[in-house]
mmCIF file of C-alpha atoms in Angstrom:
data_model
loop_
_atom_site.group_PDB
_atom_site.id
_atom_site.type_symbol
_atom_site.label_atom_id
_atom_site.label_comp_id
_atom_site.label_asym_id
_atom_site.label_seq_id
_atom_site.Cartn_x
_atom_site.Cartn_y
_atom_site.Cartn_z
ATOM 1 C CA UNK C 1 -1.039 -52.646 15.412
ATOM 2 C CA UNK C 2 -3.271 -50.262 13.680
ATOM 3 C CA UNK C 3 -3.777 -47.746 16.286
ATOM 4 C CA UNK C 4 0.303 -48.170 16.840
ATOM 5 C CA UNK C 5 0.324 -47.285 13.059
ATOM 6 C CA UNK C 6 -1.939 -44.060 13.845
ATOM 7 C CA UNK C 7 0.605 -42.904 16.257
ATOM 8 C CA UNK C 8 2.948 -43.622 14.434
ATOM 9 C CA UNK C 9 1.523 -41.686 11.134
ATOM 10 C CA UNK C 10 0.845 -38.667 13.549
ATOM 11 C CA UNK C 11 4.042 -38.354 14.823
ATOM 12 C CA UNK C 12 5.509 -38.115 11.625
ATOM 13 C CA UNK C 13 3.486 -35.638 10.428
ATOM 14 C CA UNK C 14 4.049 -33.657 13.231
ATOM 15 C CA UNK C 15 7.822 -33.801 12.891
ATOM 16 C CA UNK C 16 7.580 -32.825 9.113
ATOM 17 C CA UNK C 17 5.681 -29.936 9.989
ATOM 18 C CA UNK C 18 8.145 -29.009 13.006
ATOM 19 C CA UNK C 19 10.924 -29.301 10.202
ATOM 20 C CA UNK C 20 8.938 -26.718 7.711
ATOM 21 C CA UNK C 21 10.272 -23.345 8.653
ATOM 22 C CA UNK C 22 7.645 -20.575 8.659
ATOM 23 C CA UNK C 23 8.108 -17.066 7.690
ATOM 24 C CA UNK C 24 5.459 -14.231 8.984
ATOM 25 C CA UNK C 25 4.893 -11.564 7.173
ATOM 26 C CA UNK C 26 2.773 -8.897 8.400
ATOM 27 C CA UNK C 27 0.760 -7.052 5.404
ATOM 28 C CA UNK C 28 -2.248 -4.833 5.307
ATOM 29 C CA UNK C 29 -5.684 -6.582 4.822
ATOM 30 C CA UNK C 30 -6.765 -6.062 1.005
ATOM 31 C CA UNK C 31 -2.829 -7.998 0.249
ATOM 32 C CA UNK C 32 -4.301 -10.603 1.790
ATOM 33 C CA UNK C 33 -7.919 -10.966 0.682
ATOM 34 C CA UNK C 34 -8.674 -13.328 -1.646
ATOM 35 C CA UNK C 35 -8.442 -11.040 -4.427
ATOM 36 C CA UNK C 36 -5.234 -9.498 -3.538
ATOM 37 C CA UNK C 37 -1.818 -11.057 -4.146
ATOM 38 C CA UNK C 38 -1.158 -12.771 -1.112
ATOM 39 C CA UNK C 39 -2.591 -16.070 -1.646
ATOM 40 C CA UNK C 40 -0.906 -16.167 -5.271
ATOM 41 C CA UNK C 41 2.480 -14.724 -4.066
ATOM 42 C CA UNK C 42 1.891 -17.601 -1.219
ATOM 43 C CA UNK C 43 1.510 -20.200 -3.415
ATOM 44 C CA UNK C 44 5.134 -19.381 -5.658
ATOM 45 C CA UNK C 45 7.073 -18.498 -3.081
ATOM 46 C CA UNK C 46 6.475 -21.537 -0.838
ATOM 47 C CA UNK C 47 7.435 -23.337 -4.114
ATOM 48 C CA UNK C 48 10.291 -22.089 -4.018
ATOM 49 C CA UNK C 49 11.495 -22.041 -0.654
ATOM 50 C CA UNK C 50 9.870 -25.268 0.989
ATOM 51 C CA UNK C 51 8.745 -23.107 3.863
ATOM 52 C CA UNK C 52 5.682 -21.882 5.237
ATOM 53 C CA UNK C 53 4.461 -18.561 4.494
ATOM 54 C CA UNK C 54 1.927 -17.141 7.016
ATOM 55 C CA UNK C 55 0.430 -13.220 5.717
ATOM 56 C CA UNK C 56 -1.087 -11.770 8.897
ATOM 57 C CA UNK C 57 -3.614 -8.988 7.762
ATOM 58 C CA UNK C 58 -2.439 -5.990 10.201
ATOM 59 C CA UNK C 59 -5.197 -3.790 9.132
ATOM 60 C CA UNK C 60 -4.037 -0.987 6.834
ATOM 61 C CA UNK C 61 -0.410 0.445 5.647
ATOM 62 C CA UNK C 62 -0.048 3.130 8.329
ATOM 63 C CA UNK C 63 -1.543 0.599 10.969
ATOM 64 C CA UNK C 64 1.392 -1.868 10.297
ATOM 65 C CA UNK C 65 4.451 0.113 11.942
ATOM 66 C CA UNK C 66 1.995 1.665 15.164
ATOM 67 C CA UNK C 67 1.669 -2.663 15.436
ATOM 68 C CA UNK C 68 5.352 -3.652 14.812
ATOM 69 C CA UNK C 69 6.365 -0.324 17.405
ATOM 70 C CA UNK C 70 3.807 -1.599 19.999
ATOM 71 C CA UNK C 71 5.258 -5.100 19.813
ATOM 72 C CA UNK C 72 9.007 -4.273 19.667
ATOM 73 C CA UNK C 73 11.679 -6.828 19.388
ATOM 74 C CA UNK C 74 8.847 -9.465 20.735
ATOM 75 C CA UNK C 75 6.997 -9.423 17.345
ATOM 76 C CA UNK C 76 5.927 -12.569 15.586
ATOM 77 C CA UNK C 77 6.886 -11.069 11.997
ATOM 78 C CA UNK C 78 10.080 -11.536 10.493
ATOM 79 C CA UNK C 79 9.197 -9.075 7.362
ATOM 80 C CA UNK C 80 6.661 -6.026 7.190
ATOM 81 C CA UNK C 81 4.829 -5.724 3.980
ATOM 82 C CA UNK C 82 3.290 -2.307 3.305
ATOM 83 C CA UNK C 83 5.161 0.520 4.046
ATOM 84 C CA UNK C 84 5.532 3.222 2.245
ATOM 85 C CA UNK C 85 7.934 6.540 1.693
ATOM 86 C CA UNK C 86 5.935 8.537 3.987
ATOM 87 C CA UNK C 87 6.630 5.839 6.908
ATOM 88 C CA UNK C 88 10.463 4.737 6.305
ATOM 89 C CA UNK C 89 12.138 7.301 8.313
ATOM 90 C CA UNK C 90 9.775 6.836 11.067
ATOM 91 C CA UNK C 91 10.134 2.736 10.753
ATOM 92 C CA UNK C 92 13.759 3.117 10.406
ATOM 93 C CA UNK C 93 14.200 5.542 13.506
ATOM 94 C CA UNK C 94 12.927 2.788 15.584
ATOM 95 C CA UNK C 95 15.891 0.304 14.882
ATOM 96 C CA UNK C 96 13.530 -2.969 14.749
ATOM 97 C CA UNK C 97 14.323 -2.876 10.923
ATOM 98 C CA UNK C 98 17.492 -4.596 9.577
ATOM 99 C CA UNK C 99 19.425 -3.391 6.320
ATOM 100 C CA UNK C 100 19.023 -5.805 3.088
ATOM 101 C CA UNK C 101 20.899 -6.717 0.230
ATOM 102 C CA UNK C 102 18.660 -6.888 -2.762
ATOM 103 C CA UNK C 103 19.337 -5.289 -6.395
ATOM 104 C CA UNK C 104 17.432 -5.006 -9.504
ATOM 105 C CA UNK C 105 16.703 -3.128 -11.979
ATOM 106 C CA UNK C 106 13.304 -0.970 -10.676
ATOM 107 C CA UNK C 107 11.313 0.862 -12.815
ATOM 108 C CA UNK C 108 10.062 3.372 -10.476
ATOM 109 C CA UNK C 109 9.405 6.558 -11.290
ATOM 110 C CA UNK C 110 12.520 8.303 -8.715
ATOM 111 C CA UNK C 111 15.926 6.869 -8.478
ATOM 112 C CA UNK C 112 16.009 3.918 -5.221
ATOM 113 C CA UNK C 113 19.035 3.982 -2.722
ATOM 114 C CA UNK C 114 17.430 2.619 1.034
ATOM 115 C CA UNK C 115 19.533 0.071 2.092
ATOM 116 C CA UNK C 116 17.058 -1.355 4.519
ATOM 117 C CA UNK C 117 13.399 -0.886 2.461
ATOM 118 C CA UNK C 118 12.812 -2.783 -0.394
ATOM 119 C CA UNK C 119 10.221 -1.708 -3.023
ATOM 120 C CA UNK C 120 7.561 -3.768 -4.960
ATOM 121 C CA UNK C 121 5.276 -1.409 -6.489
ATOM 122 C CA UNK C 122 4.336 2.116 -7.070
ATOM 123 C CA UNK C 123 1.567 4.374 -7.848
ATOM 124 C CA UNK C 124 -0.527 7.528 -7.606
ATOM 125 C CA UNK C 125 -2.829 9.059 -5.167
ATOM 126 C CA UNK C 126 -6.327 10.165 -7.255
ATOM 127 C CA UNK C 127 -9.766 10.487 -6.471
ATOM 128 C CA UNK C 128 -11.800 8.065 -8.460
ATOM 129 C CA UNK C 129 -15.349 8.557 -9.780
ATOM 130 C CA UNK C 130 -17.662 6.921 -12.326
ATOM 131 C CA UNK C 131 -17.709 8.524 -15.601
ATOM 132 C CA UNK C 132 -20.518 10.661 -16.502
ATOM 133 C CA UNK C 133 -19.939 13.197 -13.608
ATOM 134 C CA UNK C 134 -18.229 16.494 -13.766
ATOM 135 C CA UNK C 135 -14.724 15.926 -12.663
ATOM 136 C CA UNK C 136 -12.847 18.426 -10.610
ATOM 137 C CA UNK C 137 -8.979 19.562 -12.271
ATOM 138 C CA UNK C 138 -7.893 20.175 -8.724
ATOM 139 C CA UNK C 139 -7.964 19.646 -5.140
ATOM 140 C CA UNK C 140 -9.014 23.626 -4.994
ATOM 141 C CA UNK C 141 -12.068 22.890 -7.398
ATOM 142 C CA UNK C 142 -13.202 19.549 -5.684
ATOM 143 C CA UNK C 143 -13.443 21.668 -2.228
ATOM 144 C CA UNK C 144 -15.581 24.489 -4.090
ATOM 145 C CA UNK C 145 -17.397 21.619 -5.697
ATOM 146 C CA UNK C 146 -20.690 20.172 -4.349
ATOM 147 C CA UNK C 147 -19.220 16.607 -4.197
ATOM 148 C CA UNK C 148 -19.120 13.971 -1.809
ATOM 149 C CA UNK C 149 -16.009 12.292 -1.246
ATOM 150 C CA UNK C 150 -15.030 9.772 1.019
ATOM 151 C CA UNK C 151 -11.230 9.132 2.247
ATOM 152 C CA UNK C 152 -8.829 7.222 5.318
ATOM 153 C CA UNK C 153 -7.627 8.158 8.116
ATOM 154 C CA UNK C 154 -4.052 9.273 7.988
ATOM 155 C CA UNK C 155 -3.348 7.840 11.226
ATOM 156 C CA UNK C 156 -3.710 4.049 10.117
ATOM 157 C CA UNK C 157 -4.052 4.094 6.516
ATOM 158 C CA UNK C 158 -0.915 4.921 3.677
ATOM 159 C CA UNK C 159 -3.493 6.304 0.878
ATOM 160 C CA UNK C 160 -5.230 8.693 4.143
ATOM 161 C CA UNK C 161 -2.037 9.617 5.090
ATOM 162 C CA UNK C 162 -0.701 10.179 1.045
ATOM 163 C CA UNK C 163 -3.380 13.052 0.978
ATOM 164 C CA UNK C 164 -2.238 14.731 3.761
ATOM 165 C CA UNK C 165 1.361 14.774 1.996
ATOM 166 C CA UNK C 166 -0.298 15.490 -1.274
ATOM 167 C CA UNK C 167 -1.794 18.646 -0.070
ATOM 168 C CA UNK C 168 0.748 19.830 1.867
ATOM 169 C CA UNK C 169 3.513 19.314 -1.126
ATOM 170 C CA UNK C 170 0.833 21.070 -3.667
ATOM 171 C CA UNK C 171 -0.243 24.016 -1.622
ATOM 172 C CA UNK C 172 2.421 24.002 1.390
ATOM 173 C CA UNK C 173 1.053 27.090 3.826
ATOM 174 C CA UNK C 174 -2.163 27.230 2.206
ATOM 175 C CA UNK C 175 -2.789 23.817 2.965
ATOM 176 C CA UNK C 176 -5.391 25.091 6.186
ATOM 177 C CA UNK C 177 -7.307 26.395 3.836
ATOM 178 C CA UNK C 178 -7.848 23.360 1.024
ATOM 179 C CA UNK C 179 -8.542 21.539 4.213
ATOM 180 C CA UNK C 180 -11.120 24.115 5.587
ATOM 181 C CA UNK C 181 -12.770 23.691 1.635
ATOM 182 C CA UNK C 182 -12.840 20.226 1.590
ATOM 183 C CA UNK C 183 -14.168 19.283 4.928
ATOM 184 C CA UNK C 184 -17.695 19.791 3.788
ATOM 185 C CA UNK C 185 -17.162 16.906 1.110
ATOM 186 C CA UNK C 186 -15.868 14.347 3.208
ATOM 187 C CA UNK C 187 -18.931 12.179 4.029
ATOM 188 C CA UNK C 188 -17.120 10.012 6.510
ATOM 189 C CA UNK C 189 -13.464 9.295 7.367
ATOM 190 C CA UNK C 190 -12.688 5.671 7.320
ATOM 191 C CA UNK C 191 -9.709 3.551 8.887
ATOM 192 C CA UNK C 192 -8.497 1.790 5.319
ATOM 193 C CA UNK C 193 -8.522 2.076 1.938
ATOM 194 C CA UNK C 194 -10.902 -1.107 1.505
ATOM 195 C CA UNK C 195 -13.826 0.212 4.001
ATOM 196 C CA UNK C 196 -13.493 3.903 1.878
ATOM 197 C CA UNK C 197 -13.607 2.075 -1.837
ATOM 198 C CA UNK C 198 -16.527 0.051 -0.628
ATOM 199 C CA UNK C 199 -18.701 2.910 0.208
ATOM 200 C CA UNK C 200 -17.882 4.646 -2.727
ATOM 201 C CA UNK C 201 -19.276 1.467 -4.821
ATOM 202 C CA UNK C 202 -22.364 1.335 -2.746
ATOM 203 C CA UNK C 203 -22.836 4.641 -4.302
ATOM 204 C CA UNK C 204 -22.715 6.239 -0.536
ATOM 205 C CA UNK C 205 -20.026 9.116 -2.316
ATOM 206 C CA UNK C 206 -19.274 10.507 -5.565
ATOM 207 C CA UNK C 207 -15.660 9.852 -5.490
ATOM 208 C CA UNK C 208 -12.958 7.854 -3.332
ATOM 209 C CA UNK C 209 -9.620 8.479 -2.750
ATOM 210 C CA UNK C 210 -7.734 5.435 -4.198
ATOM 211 C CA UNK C 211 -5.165 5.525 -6.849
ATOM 212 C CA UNK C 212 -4.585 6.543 -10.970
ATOM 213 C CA UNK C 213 -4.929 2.583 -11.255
ATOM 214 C CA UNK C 214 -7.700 1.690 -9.786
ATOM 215 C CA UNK C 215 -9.984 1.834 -13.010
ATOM 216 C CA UNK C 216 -7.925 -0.847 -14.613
ATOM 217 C CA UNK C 217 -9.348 -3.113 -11.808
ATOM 218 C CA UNK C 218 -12.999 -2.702 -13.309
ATOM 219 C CA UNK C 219 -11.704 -2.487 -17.245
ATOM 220 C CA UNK C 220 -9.419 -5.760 -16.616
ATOM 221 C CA UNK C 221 -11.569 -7.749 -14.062
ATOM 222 C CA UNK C 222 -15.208 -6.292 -14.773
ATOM 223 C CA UNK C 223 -14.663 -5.476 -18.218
ATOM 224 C CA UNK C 224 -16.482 -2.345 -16.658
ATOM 225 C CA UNK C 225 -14.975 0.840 -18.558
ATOM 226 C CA UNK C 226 -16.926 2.973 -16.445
ATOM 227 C CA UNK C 227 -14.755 4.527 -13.804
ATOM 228 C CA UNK C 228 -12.088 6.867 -13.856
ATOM 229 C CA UNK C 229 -9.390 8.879 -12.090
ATOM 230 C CA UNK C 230 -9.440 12.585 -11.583
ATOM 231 C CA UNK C 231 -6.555 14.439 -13.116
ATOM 232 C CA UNK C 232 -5.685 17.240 -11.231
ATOM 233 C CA UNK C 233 -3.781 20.357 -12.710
ATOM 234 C CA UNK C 234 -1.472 20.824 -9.429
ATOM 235 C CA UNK C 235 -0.203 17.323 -9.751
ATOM 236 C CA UNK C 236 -0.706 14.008 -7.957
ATOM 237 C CA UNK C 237 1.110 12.410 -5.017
ATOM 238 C CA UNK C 238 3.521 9.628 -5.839
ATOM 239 C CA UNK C 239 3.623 6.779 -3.295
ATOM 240 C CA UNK C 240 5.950 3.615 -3.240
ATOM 241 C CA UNK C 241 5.320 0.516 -1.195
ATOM 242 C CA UNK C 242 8.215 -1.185 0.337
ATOM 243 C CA UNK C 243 8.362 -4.210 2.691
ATOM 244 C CA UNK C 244 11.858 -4.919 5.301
ATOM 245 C CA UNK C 245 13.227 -7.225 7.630
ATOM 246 C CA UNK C 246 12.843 -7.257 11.630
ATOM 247 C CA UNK C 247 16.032 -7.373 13.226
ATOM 248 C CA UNK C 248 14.435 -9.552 15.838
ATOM 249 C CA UNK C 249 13.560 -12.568 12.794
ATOM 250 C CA UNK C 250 14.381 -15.916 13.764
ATOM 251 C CA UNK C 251 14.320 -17.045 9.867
ATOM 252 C CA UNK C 252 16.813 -13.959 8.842
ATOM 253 C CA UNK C 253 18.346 -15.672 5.901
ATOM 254 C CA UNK C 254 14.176 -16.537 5.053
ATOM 255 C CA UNK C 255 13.451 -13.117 5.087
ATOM 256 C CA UNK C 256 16.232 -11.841 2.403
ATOM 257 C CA UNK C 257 14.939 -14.987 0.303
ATOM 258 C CA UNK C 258 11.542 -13.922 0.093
ATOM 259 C CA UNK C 259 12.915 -10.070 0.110
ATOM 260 C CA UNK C 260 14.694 -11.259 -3.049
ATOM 261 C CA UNK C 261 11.536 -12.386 -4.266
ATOM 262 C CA UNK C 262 9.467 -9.953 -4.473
ATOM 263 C CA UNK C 263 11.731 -8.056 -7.045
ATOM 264 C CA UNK C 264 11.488 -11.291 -9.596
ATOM 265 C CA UNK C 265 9.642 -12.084 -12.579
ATOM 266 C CA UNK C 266 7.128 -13.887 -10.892
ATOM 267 C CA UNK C 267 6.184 -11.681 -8.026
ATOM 268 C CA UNK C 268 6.011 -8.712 -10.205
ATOM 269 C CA UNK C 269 3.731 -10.043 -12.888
ATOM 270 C CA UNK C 270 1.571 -10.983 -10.168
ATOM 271 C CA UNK C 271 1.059 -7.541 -8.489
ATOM 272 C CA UNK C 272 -0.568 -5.488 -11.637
ATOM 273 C CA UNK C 273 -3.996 -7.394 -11.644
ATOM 274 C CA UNK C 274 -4.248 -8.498 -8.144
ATOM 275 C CA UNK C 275 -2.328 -5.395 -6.826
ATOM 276 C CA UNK C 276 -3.633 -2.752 -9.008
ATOM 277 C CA UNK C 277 -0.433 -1.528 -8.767
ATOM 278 C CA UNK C 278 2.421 -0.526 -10.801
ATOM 279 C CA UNK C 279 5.646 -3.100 -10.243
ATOM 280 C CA UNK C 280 8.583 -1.853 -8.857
ATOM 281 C CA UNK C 281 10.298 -4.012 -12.259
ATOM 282 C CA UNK C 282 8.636 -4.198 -15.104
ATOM 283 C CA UNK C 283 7.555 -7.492 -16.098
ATOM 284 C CA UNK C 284 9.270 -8.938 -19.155
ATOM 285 C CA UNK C 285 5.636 -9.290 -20.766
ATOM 286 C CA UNK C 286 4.847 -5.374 -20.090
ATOM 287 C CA UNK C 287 1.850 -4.027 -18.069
ATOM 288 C CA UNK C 288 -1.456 -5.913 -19.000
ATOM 289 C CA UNK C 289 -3.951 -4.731 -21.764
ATOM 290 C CA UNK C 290 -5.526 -1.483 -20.157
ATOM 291 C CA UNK C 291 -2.944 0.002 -18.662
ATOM 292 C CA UNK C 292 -2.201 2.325 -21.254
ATOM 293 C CA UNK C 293 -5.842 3.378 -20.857
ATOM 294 C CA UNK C 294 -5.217 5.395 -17.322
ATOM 295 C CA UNK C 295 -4.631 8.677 -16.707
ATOM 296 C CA UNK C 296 -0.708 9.678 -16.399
ATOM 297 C CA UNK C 297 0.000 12.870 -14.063
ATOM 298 C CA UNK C 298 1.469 15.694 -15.316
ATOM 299 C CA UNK C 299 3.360 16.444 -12.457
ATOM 300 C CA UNK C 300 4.928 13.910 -9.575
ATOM 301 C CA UNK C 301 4.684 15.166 -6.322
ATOM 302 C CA UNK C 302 6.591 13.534 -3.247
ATOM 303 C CA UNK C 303 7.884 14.717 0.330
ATOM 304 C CA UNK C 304 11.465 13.399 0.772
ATOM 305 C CA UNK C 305 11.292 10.314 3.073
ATOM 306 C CA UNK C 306 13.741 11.927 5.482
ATOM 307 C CA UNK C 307 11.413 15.433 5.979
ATOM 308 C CA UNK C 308 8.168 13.097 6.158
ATOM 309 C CA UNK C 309 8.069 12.680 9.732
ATOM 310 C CA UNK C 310 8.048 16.065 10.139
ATOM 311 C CA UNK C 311 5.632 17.351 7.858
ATOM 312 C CA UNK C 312 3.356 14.780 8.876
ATOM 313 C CA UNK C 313 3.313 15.824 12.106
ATOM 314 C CA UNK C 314 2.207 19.617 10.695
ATOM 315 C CA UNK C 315 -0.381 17.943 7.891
ATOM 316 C CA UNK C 316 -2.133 16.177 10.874
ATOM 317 C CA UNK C 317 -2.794 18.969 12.911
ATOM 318 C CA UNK C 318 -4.055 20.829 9.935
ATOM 319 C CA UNK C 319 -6.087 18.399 8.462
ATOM 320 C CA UNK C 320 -7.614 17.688 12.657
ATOM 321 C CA UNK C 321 -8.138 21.164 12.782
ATOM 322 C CA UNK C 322 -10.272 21.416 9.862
ATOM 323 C CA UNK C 323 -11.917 18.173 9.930
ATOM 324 C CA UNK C 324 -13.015 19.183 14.124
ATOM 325 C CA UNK C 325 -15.101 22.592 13.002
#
């Protein structure tokens, strides 16, 4: 009787978790690290929606749609987490994205209208440093400067690729030549954002390309007021992260739940100390206590989503053909 009551027990919980739908969500890898958002953003949302909720770390931003486009309809994910402007033409040219029906009230920084990309946070493109050293005003005076900097690679990573956009929309055909300046300040190239960062703390490069909110991270979490973002006269590139819907999902209505989600109270208060992010809505609370400490650009800068593809395509043979001498 008691190893008819261990079958038993099994089979139940096998059917309970046959019952429990799943929803896969592929993300790049710092989302899901334990000090990202994922596992808190995991935690409410299957709260809410009595499903399971499965992040797959896909690498970086820019590696998520060369994944989704190799896998096609045949993908496992039902929603894409970390897109950004510069990809959205390019994801939504390959028709594996389905349109969405979410509103709120954003506070980002342009005026949102894509019917299939939804945002959930924002931010700026900077080169961080500690504070002490003398900080360039301008990509121009970082590539006469004697620094070491380390960045991505545009090809897989958002933040790699945001540079290319940034000096393309700040110096357009002189672009070559910032390029040609910087290359001998690039200590090594790197495939994400979180292999870059971590050299710069290990004190293998003066500065990193991250973001204008990165700092907060070691004010809030470190209570380390010793890093800061370069504030560059020409302006600094805007970039906001979206996530969308497969058309091939098998848990569509899923999908626009957890879509819906990420716009809410909740979500949002979750992304500006585990995110270092700005959220796409403001939290009713406001930002957290040393926010108002970082830098603010004096000029947004930010290639239309519908000209990025092509201007990409230019930026990366520029940017090859500097970083190959």
């Amino acid at each position: 009787m008691k190893y008819l009551g261990c079958i038993a027990g099994v089979f139940a919980a096998s059917m309970a978790a046959a019952e429990t739908p799943e929803l896969v969500v592929y993300t790049y890898d710092s989302f899901v690290s334990d000090w990202g958002p994922g596992p808190a953003v995991e935690k409410a949302f299957e709260a809410e929606c009595g499903c399971d909720l499965k992040f797959v770390g896909a690498g970086d931003g820019a590696a998520l749609l060369a994944r989704i486009k190799l896998e096609g309809p045949r993908t496992e994910a039902d929603v894409v987490l970390g897109l950004d402007t510069n990809l959205t033409a390019a994801a939504n040219a390959t028709e594996l994205f389905a349109p969405h029906s979410v509103s709120a009230q954003y506070s980002l920084p342009i005026e949102w209208n894509d019917q299939t990309f939804v945002p959930y946070d924002w931010g700026y493109f900077a080169f961080v440093h500690k504070t002490g050293i003398n900080a360039p005003t301008s990509l121009k005076a970082l590539g006469e400067s004697d620094l070491k900097i380390v960045i991505q690679d545009p090809r897989s990573s958002t933040p790699g690729l945001g540079l290319l956009m940034w000096v393309k929309a700040a110096y357009g055909d002189e672009a070559p030549m910032i390029w040609d300046s910087l290359s001998d300040n690039i200590v090594t190239v790197t495939k994400g954002w979180s292999e870059a960062y971590g050299l710069f703390l290990e004190g293998e490069a003066d500065m990193a390309l991250s973001y204008t909110t990165s700092p907060a991270y070691h004010l809030i979490a470190e209570e380390d007021a010793g890093f800061a973002a370069a504030a560059f006269d020409e302006g600094h590139y805007l970039q906001v992260e979206v996530a969308g819907k497969l058309t091939s999902s098998d848990q569509p209505e899923l999908a626009d739940q957890f879509l819906a989600f990420m716009v809410n109270e909740e979500f949002q208060t979750i992304i500006p100390t585990t995110n270092w992010m700005y959220p796409a809505v403001t939290p009713e609370a406001g930002l957290p206590d040393g926010f108002e400490t970082l830098v603010t650009p004096t000029k947004s800068l930010l290639v239309p989503a519908e000209d990025a593809p092509d201007i990409r395509d230019a930026a990366l043979a520029e940017w090859l053909t500097a970083l190959s001498k």
